[in-house]
Coordinates of C-alpha atoms and ligand atoms in Angstrom, one line a residue:
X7 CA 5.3 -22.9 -28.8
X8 CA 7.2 -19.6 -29.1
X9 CA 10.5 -19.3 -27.4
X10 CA 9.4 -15.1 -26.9
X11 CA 8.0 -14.2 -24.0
X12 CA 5.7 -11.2 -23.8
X13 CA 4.3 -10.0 -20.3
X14 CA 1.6 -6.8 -19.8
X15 CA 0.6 -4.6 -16.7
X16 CA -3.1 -4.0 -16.6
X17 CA -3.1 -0.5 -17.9
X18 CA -4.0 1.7 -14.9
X19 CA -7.2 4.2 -14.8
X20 CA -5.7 7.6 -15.1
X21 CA -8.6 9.1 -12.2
X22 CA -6.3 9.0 -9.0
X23 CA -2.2 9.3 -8.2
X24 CA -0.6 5.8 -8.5
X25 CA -0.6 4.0 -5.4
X26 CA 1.7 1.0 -4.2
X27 CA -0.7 -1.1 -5.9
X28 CA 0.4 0.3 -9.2
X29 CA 3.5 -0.1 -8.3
X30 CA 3.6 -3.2 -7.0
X31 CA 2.4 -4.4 -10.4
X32 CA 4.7 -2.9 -12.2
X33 CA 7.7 -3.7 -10.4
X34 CA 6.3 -7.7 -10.2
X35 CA 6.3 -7.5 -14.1
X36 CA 9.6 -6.2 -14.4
X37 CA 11.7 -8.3 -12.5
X38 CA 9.8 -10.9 -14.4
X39 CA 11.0 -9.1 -18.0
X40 CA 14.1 -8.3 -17.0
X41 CA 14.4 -12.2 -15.5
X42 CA 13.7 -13.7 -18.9
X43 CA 16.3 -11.0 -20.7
X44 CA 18.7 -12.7 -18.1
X45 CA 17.8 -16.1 -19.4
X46 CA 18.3 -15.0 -22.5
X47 CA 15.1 -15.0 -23.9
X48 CA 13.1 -12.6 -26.1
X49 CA 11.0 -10.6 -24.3
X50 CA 8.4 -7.8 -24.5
X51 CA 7.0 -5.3 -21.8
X52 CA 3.9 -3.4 -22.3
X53 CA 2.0 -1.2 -19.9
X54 CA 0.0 1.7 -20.1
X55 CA -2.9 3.6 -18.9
X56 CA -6.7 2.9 -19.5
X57 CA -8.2 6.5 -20.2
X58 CA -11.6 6.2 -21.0
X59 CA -14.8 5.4 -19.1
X60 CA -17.7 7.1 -17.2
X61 CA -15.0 7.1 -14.2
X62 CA -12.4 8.9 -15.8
X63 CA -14.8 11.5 -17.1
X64 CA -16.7 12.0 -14.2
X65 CA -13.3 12.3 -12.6
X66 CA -12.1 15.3 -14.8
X67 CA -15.6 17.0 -14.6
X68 CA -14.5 17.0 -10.7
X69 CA -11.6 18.6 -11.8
X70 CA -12.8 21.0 -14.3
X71 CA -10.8 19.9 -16.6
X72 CA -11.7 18.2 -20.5
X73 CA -11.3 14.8 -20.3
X74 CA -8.8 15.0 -22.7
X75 CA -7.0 17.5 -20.3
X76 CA -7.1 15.6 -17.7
X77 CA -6.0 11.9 -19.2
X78 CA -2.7 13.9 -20.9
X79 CA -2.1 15.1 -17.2
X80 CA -2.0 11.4 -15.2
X81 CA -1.3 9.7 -18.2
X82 CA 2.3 11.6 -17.5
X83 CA 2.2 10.3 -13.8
X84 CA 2.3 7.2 -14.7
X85 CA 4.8 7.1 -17.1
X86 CA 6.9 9.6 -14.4
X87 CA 6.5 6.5 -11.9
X88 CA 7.4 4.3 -14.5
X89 CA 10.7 6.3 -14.8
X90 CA 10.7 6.5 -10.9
X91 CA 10.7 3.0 -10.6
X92 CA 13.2 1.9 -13.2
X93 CA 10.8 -0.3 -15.4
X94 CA 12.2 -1.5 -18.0
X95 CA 9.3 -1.5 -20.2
X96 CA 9.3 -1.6 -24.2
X97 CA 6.1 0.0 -25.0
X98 CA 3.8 2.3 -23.0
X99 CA -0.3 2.2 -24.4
X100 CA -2.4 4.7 -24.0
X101 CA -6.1 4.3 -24.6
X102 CA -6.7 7.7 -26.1
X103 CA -4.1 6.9 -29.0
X104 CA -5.2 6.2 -32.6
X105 CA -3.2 3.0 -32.9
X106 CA -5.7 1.9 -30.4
X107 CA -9.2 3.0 -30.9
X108 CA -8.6 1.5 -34.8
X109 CA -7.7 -2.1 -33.0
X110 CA -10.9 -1.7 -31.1
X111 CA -13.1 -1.0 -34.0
X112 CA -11.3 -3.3 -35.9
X113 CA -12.1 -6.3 -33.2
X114 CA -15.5 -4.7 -32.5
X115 CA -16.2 -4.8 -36.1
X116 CA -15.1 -8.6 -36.4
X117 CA -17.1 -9.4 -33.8
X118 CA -20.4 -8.3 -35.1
X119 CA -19.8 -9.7 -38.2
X120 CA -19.4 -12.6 -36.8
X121 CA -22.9 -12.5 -34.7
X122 CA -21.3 -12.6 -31.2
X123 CA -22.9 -8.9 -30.9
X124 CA -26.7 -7.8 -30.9
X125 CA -28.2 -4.7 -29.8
X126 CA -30.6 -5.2 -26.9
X127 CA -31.3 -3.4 -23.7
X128 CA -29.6 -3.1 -20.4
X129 CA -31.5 -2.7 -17.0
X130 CA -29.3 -3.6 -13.8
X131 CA -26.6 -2.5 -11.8
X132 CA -23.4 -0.7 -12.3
X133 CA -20.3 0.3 -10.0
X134 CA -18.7 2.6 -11.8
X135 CA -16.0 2.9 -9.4
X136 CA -15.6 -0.8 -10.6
X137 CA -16.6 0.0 -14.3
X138 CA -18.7 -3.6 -13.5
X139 CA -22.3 -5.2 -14.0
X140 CA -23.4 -7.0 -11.1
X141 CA -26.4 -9.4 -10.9
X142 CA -28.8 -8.5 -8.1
X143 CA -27.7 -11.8 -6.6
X144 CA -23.7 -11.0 -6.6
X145 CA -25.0 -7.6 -4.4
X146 CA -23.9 -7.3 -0.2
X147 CA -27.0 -7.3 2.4
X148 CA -26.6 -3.4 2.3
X149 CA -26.8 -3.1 -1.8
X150 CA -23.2 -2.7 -2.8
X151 CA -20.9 -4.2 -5.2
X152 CA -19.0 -7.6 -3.8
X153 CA -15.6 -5.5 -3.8
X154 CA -18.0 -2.6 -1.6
X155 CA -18.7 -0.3 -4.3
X156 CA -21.2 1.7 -4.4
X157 CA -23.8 0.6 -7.8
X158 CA -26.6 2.6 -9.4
X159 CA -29.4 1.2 -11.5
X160 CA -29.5 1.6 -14.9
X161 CA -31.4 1.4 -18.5
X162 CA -29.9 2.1 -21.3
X163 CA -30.3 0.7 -25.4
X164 CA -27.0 -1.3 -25.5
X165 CA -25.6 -3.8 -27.5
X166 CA -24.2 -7.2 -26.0
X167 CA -21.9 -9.7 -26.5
X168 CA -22.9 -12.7 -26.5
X169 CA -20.6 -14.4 -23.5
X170 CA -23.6 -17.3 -22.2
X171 CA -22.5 -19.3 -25.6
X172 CA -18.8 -19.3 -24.2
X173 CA -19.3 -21.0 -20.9
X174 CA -19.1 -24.8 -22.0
X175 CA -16.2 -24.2 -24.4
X176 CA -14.4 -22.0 -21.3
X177 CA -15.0 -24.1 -19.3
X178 CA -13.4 -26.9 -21.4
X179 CA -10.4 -24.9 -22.0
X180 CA -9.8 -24.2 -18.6
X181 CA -9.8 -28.2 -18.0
X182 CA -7.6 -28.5 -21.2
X183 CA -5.3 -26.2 -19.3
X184 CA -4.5 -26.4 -16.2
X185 CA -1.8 -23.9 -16.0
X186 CA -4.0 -21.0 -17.8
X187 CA -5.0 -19.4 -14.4
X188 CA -2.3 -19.1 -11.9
X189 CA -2.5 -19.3 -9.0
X190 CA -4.7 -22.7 -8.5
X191 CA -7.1 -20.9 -6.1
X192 CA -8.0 -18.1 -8.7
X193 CA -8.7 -20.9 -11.2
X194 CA -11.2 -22.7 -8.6
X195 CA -12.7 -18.9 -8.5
X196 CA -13.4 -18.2 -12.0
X197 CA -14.5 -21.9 -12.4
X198 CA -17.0 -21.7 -9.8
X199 CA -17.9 -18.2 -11.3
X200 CA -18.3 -19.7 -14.8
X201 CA -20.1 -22.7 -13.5
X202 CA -22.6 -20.9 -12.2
X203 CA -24.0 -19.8 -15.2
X204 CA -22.8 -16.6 -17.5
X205 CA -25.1 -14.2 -18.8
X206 CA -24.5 -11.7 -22.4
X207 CA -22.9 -9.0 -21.7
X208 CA -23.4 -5.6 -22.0
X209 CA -20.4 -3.8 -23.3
X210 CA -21.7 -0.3 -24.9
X211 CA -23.0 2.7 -23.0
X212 CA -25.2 5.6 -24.1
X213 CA -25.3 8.0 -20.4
X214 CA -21.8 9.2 -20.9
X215 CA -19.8 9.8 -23.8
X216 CA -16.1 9.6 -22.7
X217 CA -15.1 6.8 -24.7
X218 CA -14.6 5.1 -28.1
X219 CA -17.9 5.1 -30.4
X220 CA -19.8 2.4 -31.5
X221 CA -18.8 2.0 -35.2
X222 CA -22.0 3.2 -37.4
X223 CA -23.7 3.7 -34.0
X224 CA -22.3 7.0 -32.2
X225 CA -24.7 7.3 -29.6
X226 CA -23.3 4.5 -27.8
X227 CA -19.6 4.1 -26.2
X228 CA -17.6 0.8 -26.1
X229 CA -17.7 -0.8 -22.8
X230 CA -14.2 0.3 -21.1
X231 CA -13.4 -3.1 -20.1
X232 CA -13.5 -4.5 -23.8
X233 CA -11.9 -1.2 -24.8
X234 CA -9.0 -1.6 -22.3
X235 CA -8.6 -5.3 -22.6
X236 CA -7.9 -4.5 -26.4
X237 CA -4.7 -2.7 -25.4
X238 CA -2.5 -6.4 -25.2
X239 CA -3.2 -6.6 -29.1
X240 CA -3.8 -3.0 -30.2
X241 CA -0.3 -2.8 -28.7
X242 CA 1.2 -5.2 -31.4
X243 CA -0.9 -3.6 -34.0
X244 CA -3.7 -5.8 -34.6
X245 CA -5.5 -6.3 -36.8
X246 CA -2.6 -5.7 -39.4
X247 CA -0.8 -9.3 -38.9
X248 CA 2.0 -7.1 -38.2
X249 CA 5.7 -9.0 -37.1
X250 CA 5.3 -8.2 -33.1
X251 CA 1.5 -10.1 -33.4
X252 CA 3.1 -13.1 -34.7
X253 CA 6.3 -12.9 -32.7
X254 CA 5.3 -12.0 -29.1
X255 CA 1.3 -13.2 -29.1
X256 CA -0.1 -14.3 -27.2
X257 CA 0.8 -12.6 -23.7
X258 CA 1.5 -13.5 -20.0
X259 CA -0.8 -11.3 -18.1
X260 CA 0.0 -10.0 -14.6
X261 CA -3.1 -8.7 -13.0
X262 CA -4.4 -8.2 -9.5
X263 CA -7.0 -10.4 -8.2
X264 CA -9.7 -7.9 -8.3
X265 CA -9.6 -7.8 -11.8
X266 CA -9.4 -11.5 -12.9
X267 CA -13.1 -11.8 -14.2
X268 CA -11.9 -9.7 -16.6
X269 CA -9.3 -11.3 -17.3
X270 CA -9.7 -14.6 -17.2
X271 CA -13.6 -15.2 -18.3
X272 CA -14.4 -11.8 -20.5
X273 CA -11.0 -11.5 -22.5
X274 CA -10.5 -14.9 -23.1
X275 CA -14.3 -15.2 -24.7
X276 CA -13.8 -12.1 -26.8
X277 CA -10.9 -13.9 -27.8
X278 CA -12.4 -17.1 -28.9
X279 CA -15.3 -15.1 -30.5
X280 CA -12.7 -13.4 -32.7
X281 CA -10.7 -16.3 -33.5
X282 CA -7.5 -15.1 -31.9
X283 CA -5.2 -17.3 -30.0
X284 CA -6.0 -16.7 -26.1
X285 CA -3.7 -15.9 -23.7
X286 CA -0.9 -17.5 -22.5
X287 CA -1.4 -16.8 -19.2
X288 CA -3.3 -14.8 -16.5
X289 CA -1.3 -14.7 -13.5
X290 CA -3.0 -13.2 -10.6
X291 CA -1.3 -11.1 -7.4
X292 CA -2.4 -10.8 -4.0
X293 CA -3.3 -7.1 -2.4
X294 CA -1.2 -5.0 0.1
X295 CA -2.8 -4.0 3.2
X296 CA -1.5 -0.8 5.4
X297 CA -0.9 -1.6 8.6
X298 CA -3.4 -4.4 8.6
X299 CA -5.9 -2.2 7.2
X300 CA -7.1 -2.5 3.3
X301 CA -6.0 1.1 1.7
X302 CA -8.4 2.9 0.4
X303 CA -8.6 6.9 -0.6
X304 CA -11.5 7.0 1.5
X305 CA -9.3 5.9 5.0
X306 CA -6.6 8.2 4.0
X307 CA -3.6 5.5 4.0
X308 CA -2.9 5.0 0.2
X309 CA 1.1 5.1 0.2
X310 CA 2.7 7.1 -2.4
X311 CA 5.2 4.7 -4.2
X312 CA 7.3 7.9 -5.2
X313 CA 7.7 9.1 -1.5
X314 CA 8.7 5.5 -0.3
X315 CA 11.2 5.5 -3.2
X316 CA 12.5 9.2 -2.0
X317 CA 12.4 8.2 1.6
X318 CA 14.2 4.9 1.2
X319 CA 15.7 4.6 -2.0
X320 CA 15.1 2.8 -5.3
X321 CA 16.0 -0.8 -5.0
X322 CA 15.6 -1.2 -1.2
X323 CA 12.0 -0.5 -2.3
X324 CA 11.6 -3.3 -5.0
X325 CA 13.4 -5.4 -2.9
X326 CA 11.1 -5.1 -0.3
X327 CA 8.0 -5.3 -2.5
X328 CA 9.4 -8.1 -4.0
X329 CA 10.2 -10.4 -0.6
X330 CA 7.9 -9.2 2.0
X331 CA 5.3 -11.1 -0.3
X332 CA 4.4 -14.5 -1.3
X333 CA 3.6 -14.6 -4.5
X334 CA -0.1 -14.5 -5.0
X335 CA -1.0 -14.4 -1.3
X336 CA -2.0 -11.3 0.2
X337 CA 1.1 -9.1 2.1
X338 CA 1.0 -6.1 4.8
X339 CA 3.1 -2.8 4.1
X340 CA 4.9 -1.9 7.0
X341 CA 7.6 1.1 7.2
X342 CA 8.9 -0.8 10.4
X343 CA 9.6 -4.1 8.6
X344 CA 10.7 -2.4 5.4
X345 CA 13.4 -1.1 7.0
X346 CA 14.0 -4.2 9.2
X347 CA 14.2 -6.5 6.3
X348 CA 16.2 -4.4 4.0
X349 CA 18.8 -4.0 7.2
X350 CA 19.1 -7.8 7.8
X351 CA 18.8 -8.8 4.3
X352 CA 20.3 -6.3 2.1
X353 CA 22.7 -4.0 4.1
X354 CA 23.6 -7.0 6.9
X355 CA 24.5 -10.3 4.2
X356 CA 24.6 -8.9 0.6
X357 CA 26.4 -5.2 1.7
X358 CA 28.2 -6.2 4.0
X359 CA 30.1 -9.3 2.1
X360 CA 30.6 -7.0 -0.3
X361 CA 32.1 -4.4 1.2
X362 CA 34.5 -6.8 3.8
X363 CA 35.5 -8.5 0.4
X364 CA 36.1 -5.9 -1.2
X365 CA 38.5 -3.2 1.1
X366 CA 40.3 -6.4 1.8
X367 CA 41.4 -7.3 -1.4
X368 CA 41.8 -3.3 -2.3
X369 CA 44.1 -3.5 0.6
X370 CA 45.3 -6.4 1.0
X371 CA 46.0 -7.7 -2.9
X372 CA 47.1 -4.3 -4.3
X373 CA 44.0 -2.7 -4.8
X374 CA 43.2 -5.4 -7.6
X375 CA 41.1 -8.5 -7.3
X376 CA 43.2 -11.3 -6.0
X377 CA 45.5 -12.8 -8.3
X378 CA 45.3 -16.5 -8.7
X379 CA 46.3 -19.1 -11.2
X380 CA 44.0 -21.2 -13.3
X381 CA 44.5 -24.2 -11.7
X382 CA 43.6 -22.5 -8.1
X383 CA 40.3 -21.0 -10.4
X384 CA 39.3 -24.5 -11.3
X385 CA 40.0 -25.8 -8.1
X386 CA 37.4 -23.2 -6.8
X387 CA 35.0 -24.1 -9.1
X388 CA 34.8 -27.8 -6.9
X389 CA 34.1 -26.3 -3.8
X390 CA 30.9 -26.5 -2.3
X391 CA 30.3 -22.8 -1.7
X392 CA 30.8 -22.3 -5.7
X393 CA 28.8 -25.6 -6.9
X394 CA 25.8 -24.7 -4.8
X395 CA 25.7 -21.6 -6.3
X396 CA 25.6 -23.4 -9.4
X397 CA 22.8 -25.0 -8.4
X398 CA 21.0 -22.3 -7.2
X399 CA 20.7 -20.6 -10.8
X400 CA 18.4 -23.8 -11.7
X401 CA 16.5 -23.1 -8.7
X402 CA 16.1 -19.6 -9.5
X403 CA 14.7 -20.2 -12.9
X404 CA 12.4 -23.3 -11.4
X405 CA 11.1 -20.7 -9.0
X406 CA 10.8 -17.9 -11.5
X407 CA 9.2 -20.2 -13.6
X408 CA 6.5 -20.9 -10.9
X409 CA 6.0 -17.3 -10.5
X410 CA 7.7 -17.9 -6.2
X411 CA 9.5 -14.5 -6.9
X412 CA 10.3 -13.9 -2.8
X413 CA 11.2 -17.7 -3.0
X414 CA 14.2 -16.6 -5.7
X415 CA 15.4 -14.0 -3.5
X416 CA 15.1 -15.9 -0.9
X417 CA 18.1 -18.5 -2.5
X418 CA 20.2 -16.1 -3.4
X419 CA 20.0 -14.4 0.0
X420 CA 21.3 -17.8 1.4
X421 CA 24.1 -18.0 -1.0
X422 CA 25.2 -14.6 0.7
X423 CA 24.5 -16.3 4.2
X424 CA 26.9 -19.0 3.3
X425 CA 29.4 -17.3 2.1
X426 CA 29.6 -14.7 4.9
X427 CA 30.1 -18.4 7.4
X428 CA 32.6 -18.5 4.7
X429 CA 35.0 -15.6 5.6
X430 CA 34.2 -16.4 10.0
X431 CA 35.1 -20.1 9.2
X432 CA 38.7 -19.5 7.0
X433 CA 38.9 -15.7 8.3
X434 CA 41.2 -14.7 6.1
X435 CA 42.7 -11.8 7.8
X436 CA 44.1 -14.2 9.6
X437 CA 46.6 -15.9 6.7
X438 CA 47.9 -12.1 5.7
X439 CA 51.2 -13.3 6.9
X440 CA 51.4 -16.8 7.3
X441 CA 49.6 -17.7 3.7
X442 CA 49.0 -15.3 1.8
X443 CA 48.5 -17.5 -1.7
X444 CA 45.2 -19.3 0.5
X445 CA 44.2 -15.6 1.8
X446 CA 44.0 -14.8 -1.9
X447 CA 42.3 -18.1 -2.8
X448 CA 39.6 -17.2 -0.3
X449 CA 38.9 -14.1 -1.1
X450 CA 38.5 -14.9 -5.2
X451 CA 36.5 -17.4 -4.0
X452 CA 33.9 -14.9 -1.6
X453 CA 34.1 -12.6 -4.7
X454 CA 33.4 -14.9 -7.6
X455 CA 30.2 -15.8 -5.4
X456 CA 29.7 -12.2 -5.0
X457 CA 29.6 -12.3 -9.0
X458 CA 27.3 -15.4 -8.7
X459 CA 24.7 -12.6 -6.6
X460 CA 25.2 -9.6 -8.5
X461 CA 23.9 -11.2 -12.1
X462 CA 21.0 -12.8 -10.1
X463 CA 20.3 -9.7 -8.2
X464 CA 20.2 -7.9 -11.4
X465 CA 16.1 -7.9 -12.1
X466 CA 15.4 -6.7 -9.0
X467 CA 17.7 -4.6 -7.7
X468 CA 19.2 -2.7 -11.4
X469 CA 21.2 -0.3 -9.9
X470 CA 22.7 -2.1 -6.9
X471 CA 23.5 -5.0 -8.9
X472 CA 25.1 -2.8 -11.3
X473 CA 27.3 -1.2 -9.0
X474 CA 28.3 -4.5 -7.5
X475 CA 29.3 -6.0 -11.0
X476 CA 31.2 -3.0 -11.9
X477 CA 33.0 -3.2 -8.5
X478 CA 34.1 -6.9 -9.3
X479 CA 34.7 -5.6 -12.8
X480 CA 32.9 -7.6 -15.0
X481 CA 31.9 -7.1 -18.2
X482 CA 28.7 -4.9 -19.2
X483 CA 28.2 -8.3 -22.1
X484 CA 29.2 -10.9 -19.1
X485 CA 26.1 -10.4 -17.4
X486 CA 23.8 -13.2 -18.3
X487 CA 22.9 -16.4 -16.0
X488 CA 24.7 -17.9 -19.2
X489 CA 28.0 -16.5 -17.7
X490 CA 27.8 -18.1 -14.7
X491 CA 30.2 -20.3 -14.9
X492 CA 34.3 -21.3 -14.5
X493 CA 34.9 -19.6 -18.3
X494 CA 33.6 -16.2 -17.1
X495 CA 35.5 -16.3 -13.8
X496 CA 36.1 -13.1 -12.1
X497 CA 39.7 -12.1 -14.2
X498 CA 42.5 -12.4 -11.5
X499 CA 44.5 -9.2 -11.0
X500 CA 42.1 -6.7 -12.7
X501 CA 42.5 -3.7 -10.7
X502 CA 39.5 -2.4 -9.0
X503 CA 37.9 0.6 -6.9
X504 CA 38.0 1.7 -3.2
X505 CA 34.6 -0.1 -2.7
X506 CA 31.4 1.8 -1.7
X507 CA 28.4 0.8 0.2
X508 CA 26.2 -0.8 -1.9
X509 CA 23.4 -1.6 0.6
X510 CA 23.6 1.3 3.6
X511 CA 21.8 0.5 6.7
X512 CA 18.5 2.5 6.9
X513 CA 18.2 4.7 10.5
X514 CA 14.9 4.1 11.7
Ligands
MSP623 N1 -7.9 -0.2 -15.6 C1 -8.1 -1.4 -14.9 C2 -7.3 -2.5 -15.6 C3 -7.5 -2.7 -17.1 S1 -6.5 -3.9 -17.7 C4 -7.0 -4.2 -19.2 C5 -7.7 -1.3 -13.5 N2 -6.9 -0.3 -13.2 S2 -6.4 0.1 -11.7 O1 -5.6 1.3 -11.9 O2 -7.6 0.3 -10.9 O3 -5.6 -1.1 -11.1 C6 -4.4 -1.5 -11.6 C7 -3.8 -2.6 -10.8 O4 -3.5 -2.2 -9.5 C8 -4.7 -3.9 -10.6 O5 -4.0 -5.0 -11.0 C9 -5.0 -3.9 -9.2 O6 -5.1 -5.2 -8.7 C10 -3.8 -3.3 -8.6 N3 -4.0 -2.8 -7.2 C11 -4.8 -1.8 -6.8 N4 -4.7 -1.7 -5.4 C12 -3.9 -2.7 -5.0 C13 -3.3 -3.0 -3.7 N5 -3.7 -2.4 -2.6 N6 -2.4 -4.0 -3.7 C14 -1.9 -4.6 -4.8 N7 -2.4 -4.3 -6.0 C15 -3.5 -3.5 -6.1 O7 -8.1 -2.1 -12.7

């Protein structure tokens, strides 16, 4: 196994403004990157945008605009909300680029040499708005797709891949691997799915001609979904055996759950038919309602991730995002509990610790952080406050590693709970006077916690956790979990800022 860890986005269709779905990816799969750089480990980003398909064109038709046009345009949307957001990602793909469409080929290519493709011919239904075939059996009572798309009935030459051959050996491999489709209830889906019996494929088009040709057959496109599922790879720079294949393949793949057929049944068989290593893993997200209510362009309540951000601010967004939701489950976007939670959570325990902690050692200790000797240090480092935050590191990474991401916020809010009982139980203020060495001990000890939160809080709140490490003045290459601990204590006496709120309370 590789010690690297390489996570992907799906690359999003380029037809509509990004939503909070979009964003809610994205921000899931950074914290998760920038979690593993924490840790220490080697890791690779990739996102992108998926730019062809009979949507996309019909899309910029709409718009009178050339495809081409009109890809370059919300291509640049998405990488503005990628900047918006602060996503820390190493590569951005785009469907439309060369380094792409040759991977496709390349794979398409192996693929028929191999025999997994034939040319046949299509008749059945499409959704374009889900760039899916459905069997007349997956169809509602009233004729739409399962996900409620509309689907139109169509014939057309195609080739196909030959996916029914796949289903025992999937199926195996899904056994073998119990861990491959997280979480368990989207594995029982795509094993019931597969179970019931998988039928070739079509995956080239001939009615529209936004899209990557056939190769030696240019009346037909490729199938978007194999197209766009090539990204992970094309990315790397397959087929070349270039250095990133061999160091970051294969992928951890955060997708939402409307999209895990692809991921999990398709991908995986083109995979296997191509003799590539599969994925590591397909981890699969749950869907934000509005107000109760699905979002949908047609209700009129998508919510613009850019106007939450300039309403409430960067990281009280992510945060949000990131804890409102259980991992894999299915959350509700509220304006009323964003702005409740980040109060009580961020502004109430982390801010305000912060903040008391700090204007009392800038007043109190010289405007410097308290100035203790190494024996007092070590003897902090046996307290329970400090050993449970110890402890709590291991528990992040166990929950990280479990993909509980409002779980890990959810320790180190606690820390910040405990140590705010802290300051009401030994209320330092009090000792000004009478003992000032202990009112010094006390507050090193509430600000080497404070450290102990500002490195965890790092992945999913950048800035904030920035600003809060720089206030306690530690060092831009002290910043790891691997610096949590007595030999990267907080250095007594450094002198320090007039603290500002980190976490402002947000007026409803
Ligand atoms: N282009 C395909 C993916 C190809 S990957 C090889 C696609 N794009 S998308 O733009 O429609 O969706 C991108 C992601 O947004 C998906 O993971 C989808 O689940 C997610 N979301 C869209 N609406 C969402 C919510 N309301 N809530 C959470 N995520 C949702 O599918």
């Amino acid at each position: 196994m590789k010690d690297n860890f390489y996570i992907t986005t799906p690359i999003f269709y380029v037809n509509d403004a990004p939503h909070i779905g979009h964003a809610y990816t994205s921000i899931t799969c950074d914290v998760i990157s920038r979690f593993k750089k924490l840790q220490n480990i080697n890791t690779r980003f990739l996102t992108g945008c998926d730019e062809h398909g009979q949507k996309v064109e019909s899309s910029a038709i709409k718009n009178n605009k050339t495809p081409q046009e009109f890809v370059d345009q919300y291509s640049q949307t998405f990488q503005a909300m990628m900047d918006k957001l602060n996503i820390s990602n190493d590569d951005f793909i785009r469907t439309t680029e060369t380094r792409h469409k040759e991977s496709v080929k390349a794979l398409w290519n192996k693929l028929k040499e191999n025999g997994s493709i034939y040319k046949g011919k299509y008749a059945g239904w499409y959704s374009m708005r889900d760039e899916a075939f459905y069997s007349e059996k997956e169809l509602t009572e009233d004729g739409k797709a399962p996900t409620g798309a509309d689907v139109e009935w169509i014939e057309e030459s195609s080739y196909f891949f030959a996916l029914s051959k796949w289903q025992d050996k999937l199926l195996d491999y899904y056994e073998k691997n119990e861990d491959f489709i997280y979480p368990k209830s989207a594995r029982k889906e795509v094993i019931n799915f597969v179970k019931n019996g998988l039928t070739d494929l079509s995956i080239s088009r001939t009615s529209f001609k936004w899209g990557i040709n056939v190769p030696g057959d240019e009346e037909h496109v490729i199938y978007v979904w194999l197209d766009a599922l090539t990204n992970y790879i094309s990315a790397l720079g397959y087929p070349e055996k270039t250095q990133q294949l061999n160091d970051y393949w294969p992928a951890t793949h955060v997708i939402g759950k409307d999209i895990l057929r692809f991921h999990a049944i398709y991908w995986p068989a083109f995979l296997m038919a191509a003799n590539i290593q599969l994925p590591q893993k397909i981890v699969s997200h749950g869907w934000w309602t509005n107000d109760g209510e699905k979002i949908s362009k047609s209700l009129g309540n998508t919510i613009d991730p850019i106007e939450l951000v300039n309403q409430y601010g960067l990281d009280p967004v992510r945060y949000f995002l990131m804890k409102e939701i259980t991992f894999g489950k299915d959350g509700n976007f509220s304006h009323d509990n964003l702005v409740s939670r980040v109060n009580s959570e961020l502004a109430n325990k982390v801010g305000n610790l912060l903040q008391r902690t700090c204007s009392f050692a800038f007043k109190h200790c010289n405007k410097a952080l308290p100035d203790i000797s190494t024996t007092d240090i070590d003897a902090i480092y046996n307290i329970s406050l400090i050993t449970k935050a110890q402890k709590t590191i291991k528990l992040c990474i166990s929950e990280m590693d479990q993909y509980n991401i409002s779980q890990v916020l959810e320790h180190i809010i606690t820390l910040a709970e405990d140590a705010n009982a802290y300051i009401d139980q030994e209320a330092p203020w009090s000792l000004k006077k009478t003992n000032p060495k202990k009112m010094q001990q006390i507050l090193y000890t509430l600000l080497e916690l404070m450290r102990y939160i500002g490195i965890m809080l790092q992945p999913f709140v950048p800035d904030a956790a920035n600003k809060i490490l720089n206030q306690l003045q530690v060092k831009q290459n002290q910043r790891k979990l691997e610096h949590l601990k007595r030999e990267y204590a907080l250095t007594s006496g450094a002198t320090i800022d007039a603290p500002e709120p980190i976490f402002p309370r947000i007026e409803k």
